[in-house]
Coordinates of C-alpha atoms in Angstrom, one line a residue:
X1 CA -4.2 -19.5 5.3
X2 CA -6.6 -19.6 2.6
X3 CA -5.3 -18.0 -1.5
X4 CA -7.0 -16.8 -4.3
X5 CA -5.2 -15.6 -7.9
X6 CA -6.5 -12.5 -9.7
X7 CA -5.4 -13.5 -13.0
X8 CA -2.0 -14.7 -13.7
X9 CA 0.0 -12.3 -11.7
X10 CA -2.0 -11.0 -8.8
X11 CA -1.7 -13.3 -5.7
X12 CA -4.3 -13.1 -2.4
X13 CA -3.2 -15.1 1.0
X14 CA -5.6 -14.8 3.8
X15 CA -4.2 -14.3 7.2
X16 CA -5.2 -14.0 10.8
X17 CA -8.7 -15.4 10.0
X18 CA -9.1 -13.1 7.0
X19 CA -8.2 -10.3 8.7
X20 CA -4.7 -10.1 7.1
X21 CA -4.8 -9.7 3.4
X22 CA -1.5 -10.6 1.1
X23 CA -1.6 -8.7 -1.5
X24 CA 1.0 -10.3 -3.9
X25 CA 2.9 -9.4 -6.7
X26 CA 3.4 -12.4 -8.6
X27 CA 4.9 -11.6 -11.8
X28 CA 8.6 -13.1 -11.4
X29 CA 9.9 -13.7 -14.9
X30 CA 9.4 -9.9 -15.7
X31 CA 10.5 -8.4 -11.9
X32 CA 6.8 -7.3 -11.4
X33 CA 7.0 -5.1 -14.3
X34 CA 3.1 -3.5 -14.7
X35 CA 1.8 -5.0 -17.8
X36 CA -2.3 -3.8 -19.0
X37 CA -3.0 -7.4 -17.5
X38 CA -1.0 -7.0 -14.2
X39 CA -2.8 -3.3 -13.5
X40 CA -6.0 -5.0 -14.5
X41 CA -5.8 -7.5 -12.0
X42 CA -4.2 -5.3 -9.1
X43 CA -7.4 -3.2 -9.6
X44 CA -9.3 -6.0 -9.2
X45 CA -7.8 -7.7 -6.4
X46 CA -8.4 -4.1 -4.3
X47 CA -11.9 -3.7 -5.6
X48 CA -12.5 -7.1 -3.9
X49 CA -10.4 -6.6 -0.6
X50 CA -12.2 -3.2 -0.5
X51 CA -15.5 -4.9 -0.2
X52 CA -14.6 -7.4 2.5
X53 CA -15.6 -6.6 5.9
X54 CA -13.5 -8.7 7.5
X55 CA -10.3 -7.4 6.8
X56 CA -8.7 -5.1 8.5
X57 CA -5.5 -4.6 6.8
X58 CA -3.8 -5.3 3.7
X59 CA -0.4 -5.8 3.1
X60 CA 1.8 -5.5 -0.4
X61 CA 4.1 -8.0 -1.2
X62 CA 6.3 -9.4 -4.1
X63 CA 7.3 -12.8 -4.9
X64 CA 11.0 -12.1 -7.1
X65 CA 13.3 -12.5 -4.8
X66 CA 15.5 -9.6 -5.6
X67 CA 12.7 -6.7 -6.6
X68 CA 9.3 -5.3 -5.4
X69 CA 8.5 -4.2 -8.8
X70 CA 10.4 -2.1 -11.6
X71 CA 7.7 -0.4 -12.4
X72 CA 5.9 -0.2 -15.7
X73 CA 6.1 -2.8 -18.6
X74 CA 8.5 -0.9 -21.0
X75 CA 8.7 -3.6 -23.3
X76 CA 4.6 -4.2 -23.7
X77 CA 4.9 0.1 -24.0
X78 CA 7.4 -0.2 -27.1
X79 CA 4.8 -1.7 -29.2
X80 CA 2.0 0.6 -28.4
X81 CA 0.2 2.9 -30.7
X82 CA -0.6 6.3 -29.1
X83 CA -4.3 5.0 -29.5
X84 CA -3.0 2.2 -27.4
X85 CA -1.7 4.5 -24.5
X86 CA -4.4 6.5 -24.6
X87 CA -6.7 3.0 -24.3
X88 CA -4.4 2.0 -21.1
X89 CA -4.1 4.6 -18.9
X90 CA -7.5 4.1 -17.1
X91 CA -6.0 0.3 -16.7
X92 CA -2.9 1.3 -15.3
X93 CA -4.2 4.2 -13.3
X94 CA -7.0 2.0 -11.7
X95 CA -4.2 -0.3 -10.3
X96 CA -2.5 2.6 -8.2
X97 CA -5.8 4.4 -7.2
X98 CA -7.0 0.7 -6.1
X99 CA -4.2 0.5 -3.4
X100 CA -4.3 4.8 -2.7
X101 CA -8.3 4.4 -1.7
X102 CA -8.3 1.0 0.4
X103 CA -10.3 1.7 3.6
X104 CA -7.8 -0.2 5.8
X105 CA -4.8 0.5 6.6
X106 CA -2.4 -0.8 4.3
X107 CA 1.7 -1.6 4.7
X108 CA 4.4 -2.3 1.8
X109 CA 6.8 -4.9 2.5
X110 CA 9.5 -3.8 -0.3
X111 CA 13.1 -5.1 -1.1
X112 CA 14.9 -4.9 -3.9
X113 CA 14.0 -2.7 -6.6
X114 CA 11.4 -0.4 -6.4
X115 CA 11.3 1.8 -9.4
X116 CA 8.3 4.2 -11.1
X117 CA 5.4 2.6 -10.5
X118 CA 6.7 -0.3 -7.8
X119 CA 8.2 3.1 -5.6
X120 CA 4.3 4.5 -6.7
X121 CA 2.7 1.2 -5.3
X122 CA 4.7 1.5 -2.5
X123 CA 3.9 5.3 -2.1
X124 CA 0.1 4.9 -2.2
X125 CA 0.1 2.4 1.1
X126 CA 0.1 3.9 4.7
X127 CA 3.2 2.6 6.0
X128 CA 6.7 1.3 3.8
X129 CA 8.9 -1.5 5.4
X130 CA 12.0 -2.0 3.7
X131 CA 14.6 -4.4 4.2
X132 CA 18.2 -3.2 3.5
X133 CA 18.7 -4.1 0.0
X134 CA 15.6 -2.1 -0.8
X135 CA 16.4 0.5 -3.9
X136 CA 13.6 3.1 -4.8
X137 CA 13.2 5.8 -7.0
X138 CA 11.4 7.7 -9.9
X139 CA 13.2 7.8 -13.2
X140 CA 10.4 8.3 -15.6
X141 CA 12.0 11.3 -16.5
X142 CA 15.1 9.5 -18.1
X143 CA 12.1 7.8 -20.1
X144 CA 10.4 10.8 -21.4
X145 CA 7.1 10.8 -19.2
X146 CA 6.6 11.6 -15.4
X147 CA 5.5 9.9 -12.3
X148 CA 1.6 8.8 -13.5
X149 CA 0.8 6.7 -10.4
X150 CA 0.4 9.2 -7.9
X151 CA 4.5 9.8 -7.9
X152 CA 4.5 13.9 -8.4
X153 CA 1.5 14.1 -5.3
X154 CA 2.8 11.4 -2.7
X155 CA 6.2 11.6 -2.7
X156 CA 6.5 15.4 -1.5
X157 CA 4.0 14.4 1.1
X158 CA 6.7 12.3 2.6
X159 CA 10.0 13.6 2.3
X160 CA 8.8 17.4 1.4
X161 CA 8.5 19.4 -2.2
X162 CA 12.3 20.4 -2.1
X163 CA 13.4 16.5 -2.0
X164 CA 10.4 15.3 -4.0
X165 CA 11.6 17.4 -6.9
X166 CA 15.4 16.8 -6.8
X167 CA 14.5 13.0 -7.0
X168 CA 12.0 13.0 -9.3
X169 CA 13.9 15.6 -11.6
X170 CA 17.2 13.9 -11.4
X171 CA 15.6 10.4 -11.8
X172 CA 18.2 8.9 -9.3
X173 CA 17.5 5.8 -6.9
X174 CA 17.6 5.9 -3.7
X175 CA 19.1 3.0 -1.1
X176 CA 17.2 1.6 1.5
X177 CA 19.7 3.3 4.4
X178 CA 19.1 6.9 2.2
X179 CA 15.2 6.3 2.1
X180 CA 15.3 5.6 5.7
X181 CA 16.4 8.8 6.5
X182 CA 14.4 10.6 4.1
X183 CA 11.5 9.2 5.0
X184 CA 10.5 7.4 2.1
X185 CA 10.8 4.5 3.9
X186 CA 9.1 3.8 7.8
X187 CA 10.9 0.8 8.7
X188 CA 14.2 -0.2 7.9
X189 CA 14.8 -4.0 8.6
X190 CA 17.6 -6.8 7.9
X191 CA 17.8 -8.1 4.7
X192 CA 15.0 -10.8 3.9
X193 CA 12.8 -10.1 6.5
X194 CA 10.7 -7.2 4.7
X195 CA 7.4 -9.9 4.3
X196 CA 7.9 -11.0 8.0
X197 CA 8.2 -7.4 9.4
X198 CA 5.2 -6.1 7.9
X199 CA 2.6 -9.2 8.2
X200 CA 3.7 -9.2 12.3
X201 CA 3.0 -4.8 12.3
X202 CA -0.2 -6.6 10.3
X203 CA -1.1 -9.0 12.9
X204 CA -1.0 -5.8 15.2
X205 CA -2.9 -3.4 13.4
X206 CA -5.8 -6.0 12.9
X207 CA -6.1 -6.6 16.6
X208 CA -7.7 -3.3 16.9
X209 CA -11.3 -2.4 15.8
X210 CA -12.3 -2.8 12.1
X211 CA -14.7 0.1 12.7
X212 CA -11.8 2.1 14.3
X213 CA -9.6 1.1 11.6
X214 CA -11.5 2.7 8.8
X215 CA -12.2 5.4 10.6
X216 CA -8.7 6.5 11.5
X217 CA -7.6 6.0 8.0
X218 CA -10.8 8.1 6.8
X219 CA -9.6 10.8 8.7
X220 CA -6.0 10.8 8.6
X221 CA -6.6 10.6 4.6
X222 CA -9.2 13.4 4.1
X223 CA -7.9 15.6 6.9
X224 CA -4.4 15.9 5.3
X225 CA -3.4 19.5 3.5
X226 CA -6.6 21.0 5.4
X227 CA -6.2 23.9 7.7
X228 CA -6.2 22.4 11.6
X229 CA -10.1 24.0 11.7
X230 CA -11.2 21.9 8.6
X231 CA -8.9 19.0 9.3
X232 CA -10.4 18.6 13.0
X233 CA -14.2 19.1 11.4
X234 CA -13.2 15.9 9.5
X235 CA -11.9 14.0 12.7
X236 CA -15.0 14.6 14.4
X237 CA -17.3 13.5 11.4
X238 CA -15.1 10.5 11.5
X239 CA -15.3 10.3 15.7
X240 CA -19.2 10.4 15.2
X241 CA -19.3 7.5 12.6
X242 CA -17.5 5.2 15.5
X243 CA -19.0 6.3 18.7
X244 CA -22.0 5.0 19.0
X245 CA -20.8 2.0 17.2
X246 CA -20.7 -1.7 18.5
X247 CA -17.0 -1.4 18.5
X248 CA -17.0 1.1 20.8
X249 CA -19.4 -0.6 23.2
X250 CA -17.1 -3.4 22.8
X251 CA -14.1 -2.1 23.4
X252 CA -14.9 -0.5 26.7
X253 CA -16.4 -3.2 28.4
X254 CA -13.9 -5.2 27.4
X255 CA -11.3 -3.1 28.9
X256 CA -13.3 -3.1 31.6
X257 CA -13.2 -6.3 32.1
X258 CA -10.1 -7.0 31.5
X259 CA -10.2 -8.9 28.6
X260 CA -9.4 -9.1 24.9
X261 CA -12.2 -7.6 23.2
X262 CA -14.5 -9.8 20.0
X263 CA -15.4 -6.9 17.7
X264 CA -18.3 -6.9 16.1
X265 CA -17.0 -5.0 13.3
X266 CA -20.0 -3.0 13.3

């Protein structure tokens, strides 16, 4: 396991031969609250895992032991000018949109709190595992502002407009059992074992084709809210971008041949 640090509070561990990428929040003494440095550096961190060819999914992790993330840095936001906010919101939107538009599949690994922008980080990966202390929600109503990281688009897309507006205009958390059955969570696991749930689905997941990879989330992402006519226009594009790939050719003869197949990743 290789790591490399993205300022002071982003964290990148290396798995499965680079194929797993850690993506961790390391901002402990503040419970991963998003300060203009932390979004900076979550941006980059993406920017640079979005590049990499060789990996083939990324997973979102914290390191406080009781909390994913709060959410944004209220305190660093008290002592802001309206010039100021004005100056940060490309920062902190950059760090959401950097996790939304990954190519690869992407899991969060989420216990503990998971508030505003920690339940928006969550929101913007493909798959949420939770353990059972897990506690989510979007209060920035009770703050004065709304949902900026994606919270008022991606939450109705899992649990529904109805139940996206009650908790978003009643600013109430959600715990993990709740979430489960919402839908706001995918996997509901025993306390603590969050980080070991989602890097084995990880492990998984990165077995499979890198070219296949991209091109499933390509299509589930672009395809969604289209009409079925449009949205299977889009899965073909994306079935024509792998077919003729070395993947492909790969894949098949190696179930042919009964083996594990070495993609080529091309």
């Amino acid at each position: 396991m290789s790591e490399e640090r993205f300022g002071e509070f982003v964290l990148v561990r290396r798995h499965e031969r680079g194929h797993v990428a850690e993506l961790v929040l390391d901002r402990p003494k503040a419970m991963n609250a998003v300060s203009t440095e932390m979004a900076r550096s979550v941006a980059g961190a993406c920017a640079a895992l979005g590049e990499d060819r060789g990996v083939r999914v990324v997973v979102l992790t914290s390191s406080h032991e009781r909390a994913f993330c709060v959410g944004a840095d209220l305190k660093e936001r008290n002592s802001f000018s309206d010039a100021d906010l004005v100056r940060q919101r490309p920062v902190a939107r950059a760090a959401y949109t950097g996790v939304l538009q990954l190519p690869v599949p992407t899991i969060a690994a989420v216990h503990g709190f998971a508030l505003g922008g920690g339940c928006e980080l969550a929101l913007s990966c493909d798959v949420i595992v939770a353990d059972r202390t897990a506690v989510m929600g979007l209060p920035e109503v009770s703050v004065g502002v709304i949902p900026g990281g994606g919270g008022t688009q991606l939450l109705p897309r899992r649990v529904g407009a109805a139940r996206a507006a009650e908790l978003i205009f009643t600013a109430r958390q959600v715990e993990a059992g709740e979430a489960r059955e919402l839908g706001l969570v995918d996997e509901l696991v025993e306390e603590g074992r969050d980080r070991k749930e989602a890097l084995a689905m990880a492990s998984r997941i990165a077995a499979n084709s890198p070219v296949g990879l991209r091109a499933a989330k390509r299509a589930l992402r672009l395809g969604h809210g289209l009409d079925l006519a449009a949205g299977l226009e889009v899965e073909d594009a994306a079935w024509r971008s792998v077919a003729f790939s070395g993947d492909r050719a790969e894949g098949v003869a190696a179930f042919n041949e009964k083996r594990r197949p070495e993609w080529p990743g091309e």
